[in-house]
Amino acid sequence: MGDVIKFFLLGLGGGGTYALLALGVVVTYRGSGVVNFANGAIALIGAAVFFELRGAMPLALAIILGVLAAAAFSVLIQFVIMRPLRNASPLARVIATLGVLAAVEQAAQMIYGANPVYVQAILPTNVVHVYGSAAVPVDRFILGGITIVLFAAFQLLYKRTRFGLATTGVAENELAMATMGWSPDAVAAVNWALGGAVAGFAGIFLLPLVGLSSSSLTLTIVPALAAALAGGFRSLPLT
């Protein structure tokens, strides 16, 4: 049992960021009904922008611009690819997101190569000793806390605001919500932006753990989808 607790604590950092990626998948699905396999590619976009800007400006600004780049890329996917495929089959839309994933992965391989480029830690790396002699880096607890805070914010957004109710309504019946003055395209775009921003944020903080390469971040879609599936692609608490 001691080893289980130790590895649980050590896994808070990676687990927290994978949970954030899964929240991005769920948010996108709730707003558009699309299982976004390109979520890992969006995370890679945010991480790459942060990586390129980190040495040229303050750390916080580089993080913000990386998150905004991921959100903007996500909205671009919605308007350029997913909107024209609105009446296509769900399988066709999933394949479209896989195409985006493949394109971004190949572009990253051309720029950064196949081997991961590891970056300096973003959060404090000093360790604390918990549960006996287990030494756990502080950044694991910080990432776990960030995940909980963002989860709570999204839970409030989708349960307590008109936009959250509109998102649920658009997912159920676009025509009915349009007659009530809500634009399905606008609702979908905002949800894609939120999902992309969360993915970009998670990708940035995964960089010190997995490195920057063509596959290290794009493959994060696998654990993200597993967590989203546990929540039925709708439940934020279960995810």
JSON list of C-alpha atoms in Angstrom, two decimals:
[
{"chain": "A", "resi": 1, "resn": "MET", "atom": "CA", "xyz": [0.00, 0.00, 0.00]},
{"chain": "A", "resi": 2, "resn": "GLY", "atom": "CA", "xyz": [2.90, 2.34, 0.71]},
{"chain": "A", "resi": 3, "resn": "ASP", "atom": "CA", "xyz": [4.20, 2.01, -2.84]},
{"chain": "A", "resi": 4, "resn": "VAL", "atom": "CA", "xyz": [0.72, 2.64, -4.24]},
{"chain": "A", "resi": 5, "resn": "ILE", "atom": "CA", "xyz": [0.42, 5.92, -2.34]},
{"chain": "A", "resi": 6, "resn": "LYS", "atom": "CA", "xyz": [3.95, 6.96, -3.31]},
{"chain": "A", "resi": 7, "resn": "PHE", "atom": "CA", "xyz": [3.37, 6.42, -7.02]},
{"chain": "A", "resi": 8, "resn": "PHE", "atom": "CA", "xyz": [-0.05, 8.05, -6.75]},
{"chain": "A", "resi": 9, "resn": "LEU", "atom": "CA", "xyz": [1.61, 11.20, -5.41]},
{"chain": "A", "resi": 10, "resn": "LEU", "atom": "CA", "xyz": [4.35, 11.07, -8.04]},
{"chain": "A", "resi": 11, "resn": "GLY", "atom": "CA", "xyz": [1.70, 10.71, -10.73]},
{"chain": "A", "resi": 12, "resn": "LEU", "atom": "CA", "xyz": [-0.25, 13.81, -9.72]},
{"chain": "A", "resi": 13, "resn": "GLY", "atom": "CA", "xyz": [1.60, 15.98, -12.24]},
{"chain": "A", "resi": 14, "resn": "GLY", "atom": "CA", "xyz": [1.18, 13.83, -15.33]},
{"chain": "A", "resi": 15, "resn": "GLY", "atom": "CA", "xyz": [-2.25, 12.65, -14.22]},
{"chain": "A", "resi": 16, "resn": "GLY", "atom": "CA", "xyz": [-3.41, 16.21, -13.65]},
{"chain": "A", "resi": 17, "resn": "THR", "atom": "CA", "xyz": [-2.33, 17.37, -17.10]},
{"chain": "A", "resi": 18, "resn": "TYR", "atom": "CA", "xyz": [-3.90, 14.30, -18.75]},
{"chain": "A", "resi": 19, "resn": "ALA", "atom": "CA", "xyz": [-7.10, 15.14, -16.89]},
{"chain": "A", "resi": 20, "resn": "LEU", "atom": "CA", "xyz": [-6.93, 18.67, -18.30]},
{"chain": "A", "resi": 21, "resn": "LEU", "atom": "CA", "xyz": [-6.54, 17.27, -21.81]},
{"chain": "A", "resi": 22, "resn": "ALA", "atom": "CA", "xyz": [-9.55, 15.05, -21.17]},
{"chain": "A", "resi": 23, "resn": "LEU", "atom": "CA", "xyz": [-11.56, 18.05, -19.98]},
{"chain": "A", "resi": 24, "resn": "GLY", "atom": "CA", "xyz": [-10.71, 19.71, -23.31]},
{"chain": "A", "resi": 25, "resn": "VAL", "atom": "CA", "xyz": [-12.06, 16.69, -25.17]},
{"chain": "A", "resi": 26, "resn": "VAL", "atom": "CA", "xyz": [-15.28, 16.72, -23.12]},
{"chain": "A", "resi": 27, "resn": "VAL", "atom": "CA", "xyz": [-15.80, 20.47, -23.52]},
{"chain": "A", "resi": 28, "resn": "THR", "atom": "CA", "xyz": [-15.39, 20.21, -27.30]},
{"chain": "A", "resi": 29, "resn": "TYR", "atom": "CA", "xyz": [-17.75, 17.23, -27.50]},
{"chain": "A", "resi": 30, "resn": "ARG", "atom": "CA", "xyz": [-20.42, 18.93, -25.40]},
{"chain": "A", "resi": 31, "resn": "GLY", "atom": "CA", "xyz": [-20.34, 21.99, -27.63]},
{"chain": "A", "resi": 32, "resn": "SER", "atom": "CA", "xyz": [-20.19, 20.35, -31.05]},
{"chain": "A", "resi": 33, "resn": "GLY", "atom": "CA", "xyz": [-20.80, 16.61, -30.70]},
{"chain": "A", "resi": 34, "resn": "VAL", "atom": "CA", "xyz": [-17.35, 15.85, -32.17]},
{"chain": "A", "resi": 35, "resn": "VAL", "atom": "CA", "xyz": [-14.87, 13.47, -30.57]},
{"chain": "A", "resi": 36, "resn": "ASN", "atom": "CA", "xyz": [-11.78, 15.59, -31.12]},
{"chain": "A", "resi": 37, "resn": "PHE", "atom": "CA", "xyz": [-8.84, 13.31, -31.93]},
{"chain": "A", "resi": 38, "resn": "ALA", "atom": "CA", "xyz": [-6.86, 16.46, -32.78]},
{"chain": "A", "resi": 39, "resn": "ASN", "atom": "CA", "xyz": [-6.76, 17.45, -29.11]},
{"chain": "A", "resi": 40, "resn": "GLY", "atom": "CA", "xyz": [-3.17, 16.23, -28.80]},
{"chain": "A", "resi": 41, "resn": "ALA", "atom": "CA", "xyz": [-2.20, 18.24, -31.88]},
{"chain": "A", "resi": 42, "resn": "ILE", "atom": "CA", "xyz": [-3.74, 21.36, -30.33]},
{"chain": "A", "resi": 43, "resn": "ALA", "atom": "CA", "xyz": [-1.71, 20.71, -27.18]},
{"chain": "A", "resi": 44, "resn": "LEU", "atom": "CA", "xyz": [1.39, 20.45, -29.38]},
{"chain": "A", "resi": 45, "resn": "ILE", "atom": "CA", "xyz": [0.62, 23.80, -31.02]},
{"chain": "A", "resi": 46, "resn": "GLY", "atom": "CA", "xyz": [0.36, 25.53, -27.65]},
{"chain": "A", "resi": 47, "resn": "ALA", "atom": "CA", "xyz": [3.53, 23.87, -26.37]},
{"chain": "A", "resi": 48, "resn": "ALA", "atom": "CA", "xyz": [5.49, 24.72, -29.52]},
{"chain": "A", "resi": 49, "resn": "VAL", "atom": "CA", "xyz": [4.50, 28.40, -29.38]},
{"chain": "A", "resi": 50, "resn": "PHE", "atom": "CA", "xyz": [5.51, 28.53, -25.72]},
{"chain": "A", "resi": 51, "resn": "PHE", "atom": "CA", "xyz": [8.80, 26.78, -26.51]},
{"chain": "A", "resi": 52, "resn": "GLU", "atom": "CA", "xyz": [9.66, 29.28, -29.23]},
{"chain": "A", "resi": 53, "resn": "LEU", "atom": "CA", "xyz": [8.73, 32.35, -27.17]},
{"chain": "A", "resi": 54, "resn": "ARG", "atom": "CA", "xyz": [9.98, 31.36, -23.72]},
{"chain": "A", "resi": 55, "resn": "GLY", "atom": "CA", "xyz": [13.44, 32.91, -23.98]},
{"chain": "A", "resi": 56, "resn": "ALA", "atom": "CA", "xyz": [12.24, 36.08, -25.69]},
{"chain": "A", "resi": 57, "resn": "MET", "atom": "CA", "xyz": [9.71, 37.31, -23.13]},
{"chain": "A", "resi": 58, "resn": "PRO", "atom": "CA", "xyz": [8.53, 36.83, -19.54]},
{"chain": "A", "resi": 59, "resn": "LEU", "atom": "CA", "xyz": [7.48, 33.29, -18.67]},
{"chain": "A", "resi": 60, "resn": "ALA", "atom": "CA", "xyz": [3.86, 34.20, -17.87]},
{"chain": "A", "resi": 61, "resn": "LEU", "atom": "CA", "xyz": [3.42, 36.02, -21.19]},
{"chain": "A", "resi": 62, "resn": "ALA", "atom": "CA", "xyz": [4.85, 33.05, -23.12]},
{"chain": "A", "resi": 63, "resn": "ILE", "atom": "CA", "xyz": [2.36, 30.74, -21.37]},
{"chain": "A", "resi": 64, "resn": "ILE", "atom": "CA", "xyz": [-0.56, 33.07, -22.16]},
{"chain": "A", "resi": 65, "resn": "LEU", "atom": "CA", "xyz": [0.42, 33.35, -25.83]},
{"chain": "A", "resi": 66, "resn": "GLY", "atom": "CA", "xyz": [0.83, 29.58, -26.07]},
{"chain": "A", "resi": 67, "resn": "VAL", "atom": "CA", "xyz": [-2.65, 29.06, -24.63]},
{"chain": "A", "resi": 68, "resn": "LEU", "atom": "CA", "xyz": [-4.14, 31.69, -26.97]},
{"chain": "A", "resi": 69, "resn": "ALA", "atom": "CA", "xyz": [-2.43, 30.09, -29.97]},
{"chain": "A", "resi": 70, "resn": "ALA", "atom": "CA", "xyz": [-3.95, 26.71, -29.08]},
{"chain": "A", "resi": 71, "resn": "ALA", "atom": "CA", "xyz": [-7.39, 28.30, -28.65]},
{"chain": "A", "resi": 72, "resn": "ALA", "atom": "CA", "xyz": [-7.10, 30.14, -31.99]},
{"chain": "A", "resi": 73, "resn": "PHE", "atom": "CA", "xyz": [-6.00, 26.97, -33.79]},
{"chain": "A", "resi": 74, "resn": "SER", "atom": "CA", "xyz": [-8.92, 25.10, -32.26]},
{"chain": "A", "resi": 75, "resn": "VAL", "atom": "CA", "xyz": [-11.41, 27.73, -33.47]},
{"chain": "A", "resi": 76, "resn": "LEU", "atom": "CA", "xyz": [-9.80, 27.55, -36.92]},
{"chain": "A", "resi": 77, "resn": "ILE", "atom": "CA", "xyz": [-10.47, 23.81, -36.99]},
{"chain": "A", "resi": 78, "resn": "GLN", "atom": "CA", "xyz": [-14.11, 24.47, -36.12]},
{"chain": "A", "resi": 79, "resn": "PHE", "atom": "CA", "xyz": [-14.74, 27.09, -38.83]},
{"chain": "A", "resi": 80, "resn": "VAL", "atom": "CA", "xyz": [-12.54, 25.75, -41.65]},
{"chain": "A", "resi": 81, "resn": "ILE", "atom": "CA", "xyz": [-13.05, 21.99, -41.25]},
{"chain": "A", "resi": 82, "resn": "MET", "atom": "CA", "xyz": [-15.86, 21.04, -38.88]},
{"chain": "A", "resi": 83, "resn": "ARG", "atom": "CA", "xyz": [-18.44, 23.65, -39.86]},
{"chain": "A", "resi": 84, "resn": "PRO", "atom": "CA", "xyz": [-18.51, 22.58, -43.54]},
{"chain": "A", "resi": 85, "resn": "LEU", "atom": "CA", "xyz": [-18.86, 18.99, -42.28]},
{"chain": "A", "resi": 86, "resn": "ARG", "atom": "CA", "xyz": [-21.82, 19.80, -40.04]},
{"chain": "A", "resi": 87, "resn": "ASN", "atom": "CA", "xyz": [-24.15, 17.50, -41.99]},
{"chain": "A", "resi": 88, "resn": "ALA", "atom": "CA", "xyz": [-21.57, 14.79, -42.55]},
{"chain": "A", "resi": 89, "resn": "SER", "atom": "CA", "xyz": [-21.63, 11.52, -40.62]},
{"chain": "A", "resi": 90, "resn": "PRO", "atom": "CA", "xyz": [-20.00, 11.37, -37.18]},
{"chain": "A", "resi": 91, "resn": "LEU", "atom": "CA", "xyz": [-17.38, 9.02, -38.62]},
{"chain": "A", "resi": 92, "resn": "ALA", "atom": "CA", "xyz": [-16.43, 11.55, -41.30]},
{"chain": "A", "resi": 93, "resn": "ARG", "atom": "CA", "xyz": [-15.98, 14.27, -38.69]},
{"chain": "A", "resi": 94, "resn": "VAL", "atom": "CA", "xyz": [-13.83, 12.02, -36.53]},
{"chain": "A", "resi": 95, "resn": "ILE", "atom": "CA", "xyz": [-11.67, 11.19, -39.56]},
{"chain": "A", "resi": 96, "resn": "ALA", "atom": "CA", "xyz": [-11.29, 14.93, -40.21]},
{"chain": "A", "resi": 97, "resn": "THR", "atom": "CA", "xyz": [-9.86, 15.45, -36.71]},
{"chain": "A", "resi": 98, "resn": "LEU", "atom": "CA", "xyz": [-7.50, 12.53, -37.31]},
{"chain": "A", "resi": 99, "resn": "GLY", "atom": "CA", "xyz": [-6.34, 14.29, -40.48]},
{"chain": "A", "resi": 100, "resn": "VAL", "atom": "CA", "xyz": [-5.53, 17.41, -38.47]},
{"chain": "A", "resi": 101, "resn": "LEU", "atom": "CA", "xyz": [-3.64, 15.29, -35.96]},
{"chain": "A", "resi": 102, "resn": "ALA", "atom": "CA", "xyz": [-1.55, 13.67, -38.70]},
{"chain": "A", "resi": 103, "resn": "ALA", "atom": "CA", "xyz": [-0.80, 16.99, -40.40]},
{"chain": "A", "resi": 104, "resn": "VAL", "atom": "CA", "xyz": [0.38, 18.70, -37.21]},
{"chain": "A", "resi": 105, "resn": "GLU", "atom": "CA", "xyz": [2.43, 15.66, -36.20]},
{"chain": "A", "resi": 106, "resn": "GLN", "atom": "CA", "xyz": [4.25, 15.62, -39.55]},
{"chain": "A", "resi": 107, "resn": "ALA", "atom": "CA", "xyz": [4.87, 19.37, -39.41]},
{"chain": "A", "resi": 108, "resn": "ALA", "atom": "CA", "xyz": [6.35, 19.01, -35.93]},
{"chain": "A", "resi": 109, "resn": "GLN", "atom": "CA", "xyz": [8.60, 16.19, -37.09]},
{"chain": "A", "resi": 110, "resn": "MET", "atom": "CA", "xyz": [9.94, 18.38, -39.91]},
{"chain": "A", "resi": 111, "resn": "ILE", "atom": "CA", "xyz": [10.69, 21.21, -37.45]},
{"chain": "A", "resi": 112, "resn": "TYR", "atom": "CA", "xyz": [11.83, 19.43, -34.28]},
{"chain": "A", "resi": 113, "resn": "GLY", "atom": "CA", "xyz": [12.72, 15.92, -35.45]},
{"chain": "A", "resi": 114, "resn": "ALA", "atom": "CA", "xyz": [11.62, 12.63, -33.97]},
{"chain": "A", "resi": 115, "resn": "ASN", "atom": "CA", "xyz": [13.61, 12.77, -30.71]},
{"chain": "A", "resi": 116, "resn": "PRO", "atom": "CA", "xyz": [12.06, 14.73, -27.82]},
{"chain": "A", "resi": 117, "resn": "VAL", "atom": "CA", "xyz": [13.55, 18.13, -26.97]},
{"chain": "A", "resi": 118, "resn": "TYR", "atom": "CA", "xyz": [13.41, 18.49, -23.20]},
{"chain": "A", "resi": 119, "resn": "VAL", "atom": "CA", "xyz": [12.89, 21.91, -21.67]},
{"chain": "A", "resi": 120, "resn": "GLN", "atom": "CA", "xyz": [13.62, 23.52, -18.35]},
{"chain": "A", "resi": 121, "resn": "ALA", "atom": "CA", "xyz": [11.02, 23.02, -15.64]},
{"chain": "A", "resi": 122, "resn": "ILE", "atom": "CA", "xyz": [8.31, 25.66, -15.46]},
{"chain": "A", "resi": 123, "resn": "LEU", "atom": "CA", "xyz": [7.20, 25.09, -11.87]},
{"chain": "A", "resi": 124, "resn": "PRO", "atom": "CA", "xyz": [9.36, 24.70, -8.74]},
{"chain": "A", "resi": 125, "resn": "THR", "atom": "CA", "xyz": [11.13, 21.33, -8.62]},
{"chain": "A", "resi": 126, "resn": "ASN", "atom": "CA", "xyz": [12.18, 21.17, -4.97]},
{"chain": "A", "resi": 127, "resn": "VAL", "atom": "CA", "xyz": [10.89, 18.06, -3.22]},
{"chain": "A", "resi": 128, "resn": "VAL", "atom": "CA", "xyz": [8.86, 17.48, -0.11]},
{"chain": "A", "resi": 129, "resn": "HIS", "atom": "CA", "xyz": [8.91, 14.28, 1.91]},
{"chain": "A", "resi": 130, "resn": "VAL", "atom": "CA", "xyz": [5.49, 12.79, 2.48]},
{"chain": "A", "resi": 131, "resn": "TYR", "atom": "CA", "xyz": [4.25, 9.42, 3.64]},
{"chain": "A", "resi": 132, "resn": "GLY", "atom": "CA", "xyz": [7.47, 8.32, 5.20]},
{"chain": "A", "resi": 133, "resn": "SER", "atom": "CA", "xyz": [10.49, 8.74, 2.96]},
{"chain": "A", "resi": 134, "resn": "ALA", "atom": "CA", "xyz": [8.70, 9.35, -0.35]},
{"chain": "A", "resi": 135, "resn": "ALA", "atom": "CA", "xyz": [10.19, 12.46, -2.00]},
{"chain": "A", "resi": 136, "resn": "VAL", "atom": "CA", "xyz": [7.62, 14.16, -4.23]},
{"chain": "A", "resi": 137, "resn": "PRO", "atom": "CA", "xyz": [8.42, 17.24, -6.35]},
{"chain": "A", "resi": 138, "resn": "VAL", "atom": "CA", "xyz": [6.35, 20.29, -5.44]},
{"chain": "A", "resi": 139, "resn": "ASP", "atom": "CA", "xyz": [5.24, 20.78, -9.04]},
{"chain": "A", "resi": 140, "resn": "ARG", "atom": "CA", "xyz": [3.19, 17.57, -8.84]},
{"chain": "A", "resi": 141, "resn": "PHE", "atom": "CA", "xyz": [1.00, 19.09, -6.13]},
{"chain": "A", "resi": 142, "resn": "ILE", "atom": "CA", "xyz": [0.75, 22.40, -8.00]},
{"chain": "A", "resi": 143, "resn": "LEU", "atom": "CA", "xyz": [-0.40, 20.69, -11.20]},
{"chain": "A", "resi": 144, "resn": "GLY", "atom": "CA", "xyz": [-2.92, 18.64, -9.25]},
{"chain": "A", "resi": 145, "resn": "GLY", "atom": "CA", "xyz": [-4.25, 21.81, -7.63]},
{"chain": "A", "resi": 146, "resn": "ILE", "atom": "CA", "xyz": [-4.47, 23.63, -10.98]},
{"chain": "A", "resi": 147, "resn": "THR", "atom": "CA", "xyz": [-6.47, 20.71, -12.39]},
{"chain": "A", "resi": 148, "resn": "ILE", "atom": "CA", "xyz": [-8.96, 20.86, -9.52]},
{"chain": "A", "resi": 149, "resn": "VAL", "atom": "CA", "xyz": [-9.37, 24.64, -9.85]},
{"chain": "A", "resi": 150, "resn": "LEU", "atom": "CA", "xyz": [-9.97, 24.48, -13.61]},
{"chain": "A", "resi": 151, "resn": "PHE", "atom": "CA", "xyz": [-12.38, 21.58, -13.18]},
{"chain": "A", "resi": 152, "resn": "ALA", "atom": "CA", "xyz": [-14.37, 23.61, -10.65]},
{"chain": "A", "resi": 153, "resn": "ALA", "atom": "CA", "xyz": [-14.44, 26.60, -13.00]},
{"chain": "A", "resi": 154, "resn": "PHE", "atom": "CA", "xyz": [-15.74, 24.50, -15.90]},
{"chain": "A", "resi": 155, "resn": "GLN", "atom": "CA", "xyz": [-18.27, 22.80, -13.65]},
{"chain": "A", "resi": 156, "resn": "LEU", "atom": "CA", "xyz": [-19.65, 26.19, -12.62]},
{"chain": "A", "resi": 157, "resn": "LEU", "atom": "CA", "xyz": [-19.64, 27.43, -16.21]},
{"chain": "A", "resi": 158, "resn": "TYR", "atom": "CA", "xyz": [-21.67, 24.52, -17.57]},
{"chain": "A", "resi": 159, "resn": "LYS", "atom": "CA", "xyz": [-24.00, 24.06, -14.60]},
{"chain": "A", "resi": 160, "resn": "ARG", "atom": "CA", "xyz": [-24.66, 27.62, -13.42]},
{"chain": "A", "resi": 161, "resn": "THR", "atom": "CA", "xyz": [-24.55, 29.91, -16.45]},
{"chain": "A", "resi": 162, "resn": "ARG", "atom": "CA", "xyz": [-26.83, 30.53, -19.43]},
{"chain": "A", "resi": 163, "resn": "PHE", "atom": "CA", "xyz": [-23.97, 29.68, -21.77]},
{"chain": "A", "resi": 164, "resn": "GLY", "atom": "CA", "xyz": [-23.60, 26.28, -20.12]},
{"chain": "A", "resi": 165, "resn": "LEU", "atom": "CA", "xyz": [-27.31, 25.61, -20.52]},
{"chain": "A", "resi": 166, "resn": "ALA", "atom": "CA", "xyz": [-27.15, 26.81, -24.13]},
{"chain": "A", "resi": 167, "resn": "THR", "atom": "CA", "xyz": [-24.28, 24.43, -24.80]},
{"chain": "A", "resi": 168, "resn": "THR", "atom": "CA", "xyz": [-26.38, 21.52, -23.55]},
{"chain": "A", "resi": 169, "resn": "GLY", "atom": "CA", "xyz": [-29.33, 22.74, -25.61]},
{"chain": "A", "resi": 170, "resn": "VAL", "atom": "CA", "xyz": [-27.31, 23.09, -28.82]},
{"chain": "A", "resi": 171, "resn": "ALA", "atom": "CA", "xyz": [-25.96, 19.57, -28.39]},
{"chain": "A", "resi": 172, "resn": "GLU", "atom": "CA", "xyz": [-29.54, 18.28, -28.07]},
{"chain": "A", "resi": 173, "resn": "ASN", "atom": "CA", "xyz": [-31.32, 20.38, -30.71]},
{"chain": "A", "resi": 174, "resn": "GLU", "atom": "CA", "xyz": [-29.57, 23.08, -32.73]},
{"chain": "A", "resi": 175, "resn": "LEU", "atom": "CA", "xyz": [-32.75, 24.26, -34.48]},
{"chain": "A", "resi": 176, "resn": "ALA", "atom": "CA", "xyz": [-34.63, 24.81, -31.22]},
{"chain": "A", "resi": 177, "resn": "MET", "atom": "CA", "xyz": [-31.76, 26.83, -29.74]},
{"chain": "A", "resi": 178, "resn": "ALA", "atom": "CA", "xyz": [-31.44, 28.88, -32.93]},
{"chain": "A", "resi": 179, "resn": "THR", "atom": "CA", "xyz": [-35.10, 29.90, -32.63]},
{"chain": "A", "resi": 180, "resn": "MET", "atom": "CA", "xyz": [-34.32, 31.11, -29.10]},
{"chain": "A", "resi": 181, "resn": "GLY", "atom": "CA", "xyz": [-31.57, 33.41, -30.39]},
{"chain": "A", "resi": 182, "resn": "TRP", "atom": "CA", "xyz": [-28.51, 31.23, -29.78]},
{"chain": "A", "resi": 183, "resn": "SER", "atom": "CA", "xyz": [-26.15, 30.71, -32.71]},
{"chain": "A", "resi": 184, "resn": "PRO", "atom": "CA", "xyz": [-25.04, 27.05, -32.84]},
{"chain": "A", "resi": 185, "resn": "ASP", "atom": "CA", "xyz": [-21.88, 28.10, -34.70]},
{"chain": "A", "resi": 186, "resn": "ALA", "atom": "CA", "xyz": [-20.98, 30.67, -32.03]},
{"chain": "A", "resi": 187, "resn": "VAL", "atom": "CA", "xyz": [-21.63, 28.23, -29.19]},
{"chain": "A", "resi": 188, "resn": "ALA", "atom": "CA", "xyz": [-19.54, 25.56, -30.91]},
{"chain": "A", "resi": 189, "resn": "ALA", "atom": "CA", "xyz": [-16.72, 28.04, -31.57]},
{"chain": "A", "resi": 190, "resn": "VAL", "atom": "CA", "xyz": [-16.57, 29.16, -27.94]},
{"chain": "A", "resi": 191, "resn": "ASN", "atom": "CA", "xyz": [-16.48, 25.55, -26.76]},
{"chain": "A", "resi": 192, "resn": "TRP", "atom": "CA", "xyz": [-13.76, 24.69, -29.27]},
{"chain": "A", "resi": 193, "resn": "ALA", "atom": "CA", "xyz": [-11.80, 27.72, -28.04]},
{"chain": "A", "resi": 194, "resn": "LEU", "atom": "CA", "xyz": [-12.19, 26.66, -24.39]},
{"chain": "A", "resi": 195, "resn": "GLY", "atom": "CA", "xyz": [-11.23, 23.07, -25.19]},
{"chain": "A", "resi": 196, "resn": "GLY", "atom": "CA", "xyz": [-8.24, 24.25, -27.20]},
{"chain": "A", "resi": 197, "resn": "ALA", "atom": "CA", "xyz": [-7.09, 26.62, -24.46]},
{"chain": "A", "resi": 198, "resn": "VAL", "atom": "CA", "xyz": [-7.18, 23.83, -21.87]},
{"chain": "A", "resi": 199, "resn": "ALA", "atom": "CA", "xyz": [-5.31, 21.50, -24.25]},
{"chain": "A", "resi": 200, "resn": "GLY", "atom": "CA", "xyz": [-2.66, 24.14, -24.92]},
{"chain": "A", "resi": 201, "resn": "PHE", "atom": "CA", "xyz": [-2.26, 24.82, -21.20]},
{"chain": "A", "resi": 202, "resn": "ALA", "atom": "CA", "xyz": [-1.85, 21.11, -20.48]},
{"chain": "A", "resi": 203, "resn": "GLY", "atom": "CA", "xyz": [0.62, 20.72, -23.35]},
{"chain": "A", "resi": 204, "resn": "ILE", "atom": "CA", "xyz": [2.79, 23.53, -21.99]},
{"chain": "A", "resi": 205, "resn": "PHE", "atom": "CA", "xyz": [3.01, 21.99, -18.54]},
{"chain": "A", "resi": 206, "resn": "LEU", "atom": "CA", "xyz": [3.61, 18.51, -19.96]},
{"chain": "A", "resi": 207, "resn": "LEU", "atom": "CA", "xyz": [6.70, 19.74, -21.82]},
{"chain": "A", "resi": 208, "resn": "PRO", "atom": "CA", "xyz": [9.14, 19.24, -18.92]},
{"chain": "A", "resi": 209, "resn": "LEU", "atom": "CA", "xyz": [7.70, 15.75, -18.35]},
{"chain": "A", "resi": 210, "resn": "VAL", "atom": "CA", "xyz": [7.51, 14.31, -21.88]},
{"chain": "A", "resi": 211, "resn": "GLY", "atom": "CA", "xyz": [9.56, 16.73, -24.01]},
{"chain": "A", "resi": 212, "resn": "LEU", "atom": "CA", "xyz": [8.69, 18.38, -27.31]},
{"chain": "A", "resi": 213, "resn": "SER", "atom": "CA", "xyz": [8.57, 16.10, -30.33]},
{"chain": "A", "resi": 214, "resn": "SER", "atom": "CA", "xyz": [6.25, 15.06, -33.12]},
{"chain": "A", "resi": 215, "resn": "SER", "atom": "CA", "xyz": [4.68, 12.27, -31.06]},
{"chain": "A", "resi": 216, "resn": "SER", "atom": "CA", "xyz": [5.24, 13.00, -27.37]},
{"chain": "A", "resi": 217, "resn": "LEU", "atom": "CA", "xyz": [2.27, 15.37, -27.14]},
{"chain": "A", "resi": 218, "resn": "THR", "atom": "CA", "xyz": [0.06, 14.18, -29.99]},
{"chain": "A", "resi": 219, "resn": "LEU", "atom": "CA", "xyz": [-0.11, 10.72, -28.40]},
{"chain": "A", "resi": 220, "resn": "THR", "atom": "CA", "xyz": [-1.51, 12.25, -25.20]},
{"chain": "A", "resi": 221, "resn": "ILE", "atom": "CA", "xyz": [-4.87, 11.90, -26.92]},
{"chain": "A", "resi": 222, "resn": "VAL", "atom": "CA", "xyz": [-4.85, 8.22, -25.86]},
{"chain": "A", "resi": 223, "resn": "PRO", "atom": "CA", "xyz": [-5.01, 8.72, -22.06]},
{"chain": "A", "resi": 224, "resn": "ALA", "atom": "CA", "xyz": [-7.17, 11.81, -22.59]},
{"chain": "A", "resi": 225, "resn": "LEU", "atom": "CA", "xyz": [-9.74, 9.79, -24.52]},
{"chain": "A", "resi": 226, "resn": "ALA", "atom": "CA", "xyz": [-9.64, 7.06, -21.86]},
{"chain": "A", "resi": 227, "resn": "ALA", "atom": "CA", "xyz": [-10.47, 9.61, -19.14]},
{"chain": "A", "resi": 228, "resn": "ALA", "atom": "CA", "xyz": [-13.14, 11.28, -21.31]},
{"chain": "A", "resi": 229, "resn": "LEU", "atom": "CA", "xyz": [-14.68, 7.87, -22.00]},
{"chain": "A", "resi": 230, "resn": "ALA", "atom": "CA", "xyz": [-14.88, 7.24, -18.25]},
{"chain": "A", "resi": 231, "resn": "GLY", "atom": "CA", "xyz": [-17.01, 10.37, -18.08]},
{"chain": "A", "resi": 232, "resn": "GLY", "atom": "CA", "xyz": [-19.14, 9.38, -21.05]},
{"chain": "A", "resi": 233, "resn": "PHE", "atom": "CA", "xyz": [-17.74, 12.41, -22.93]},
{"chain": "A", "resi": 234, "resn": "ARG", "atom": "CA", "xyz": [-20.15, 14.58, -20.93]},
{"chain": "A", "resi": 235, "resn": "SER", "atom": "CA", "xyz": [-19.52, 14.30, -17.20]},
{"chain": "A", "resi": 236, "resn": "LEU", "atom": "CA", "xyz": [-16.75, 16.60, -15.98]},
{"chain": "A", "resi": 237, "resn": "PRO", "atom": "CA", "xyz": [-16.62, 15.08, -12.45]},
{"chain": "A", "resi": 238, "resn": "LEU", "atom": "CA", "xyz": [-16.20, 11.52, -13.75]},
{"chain": "A", "resi": 239, "resn": "THR", "atom": "CA", "xyz": [-13.63, 12.65, -16.30]}
]
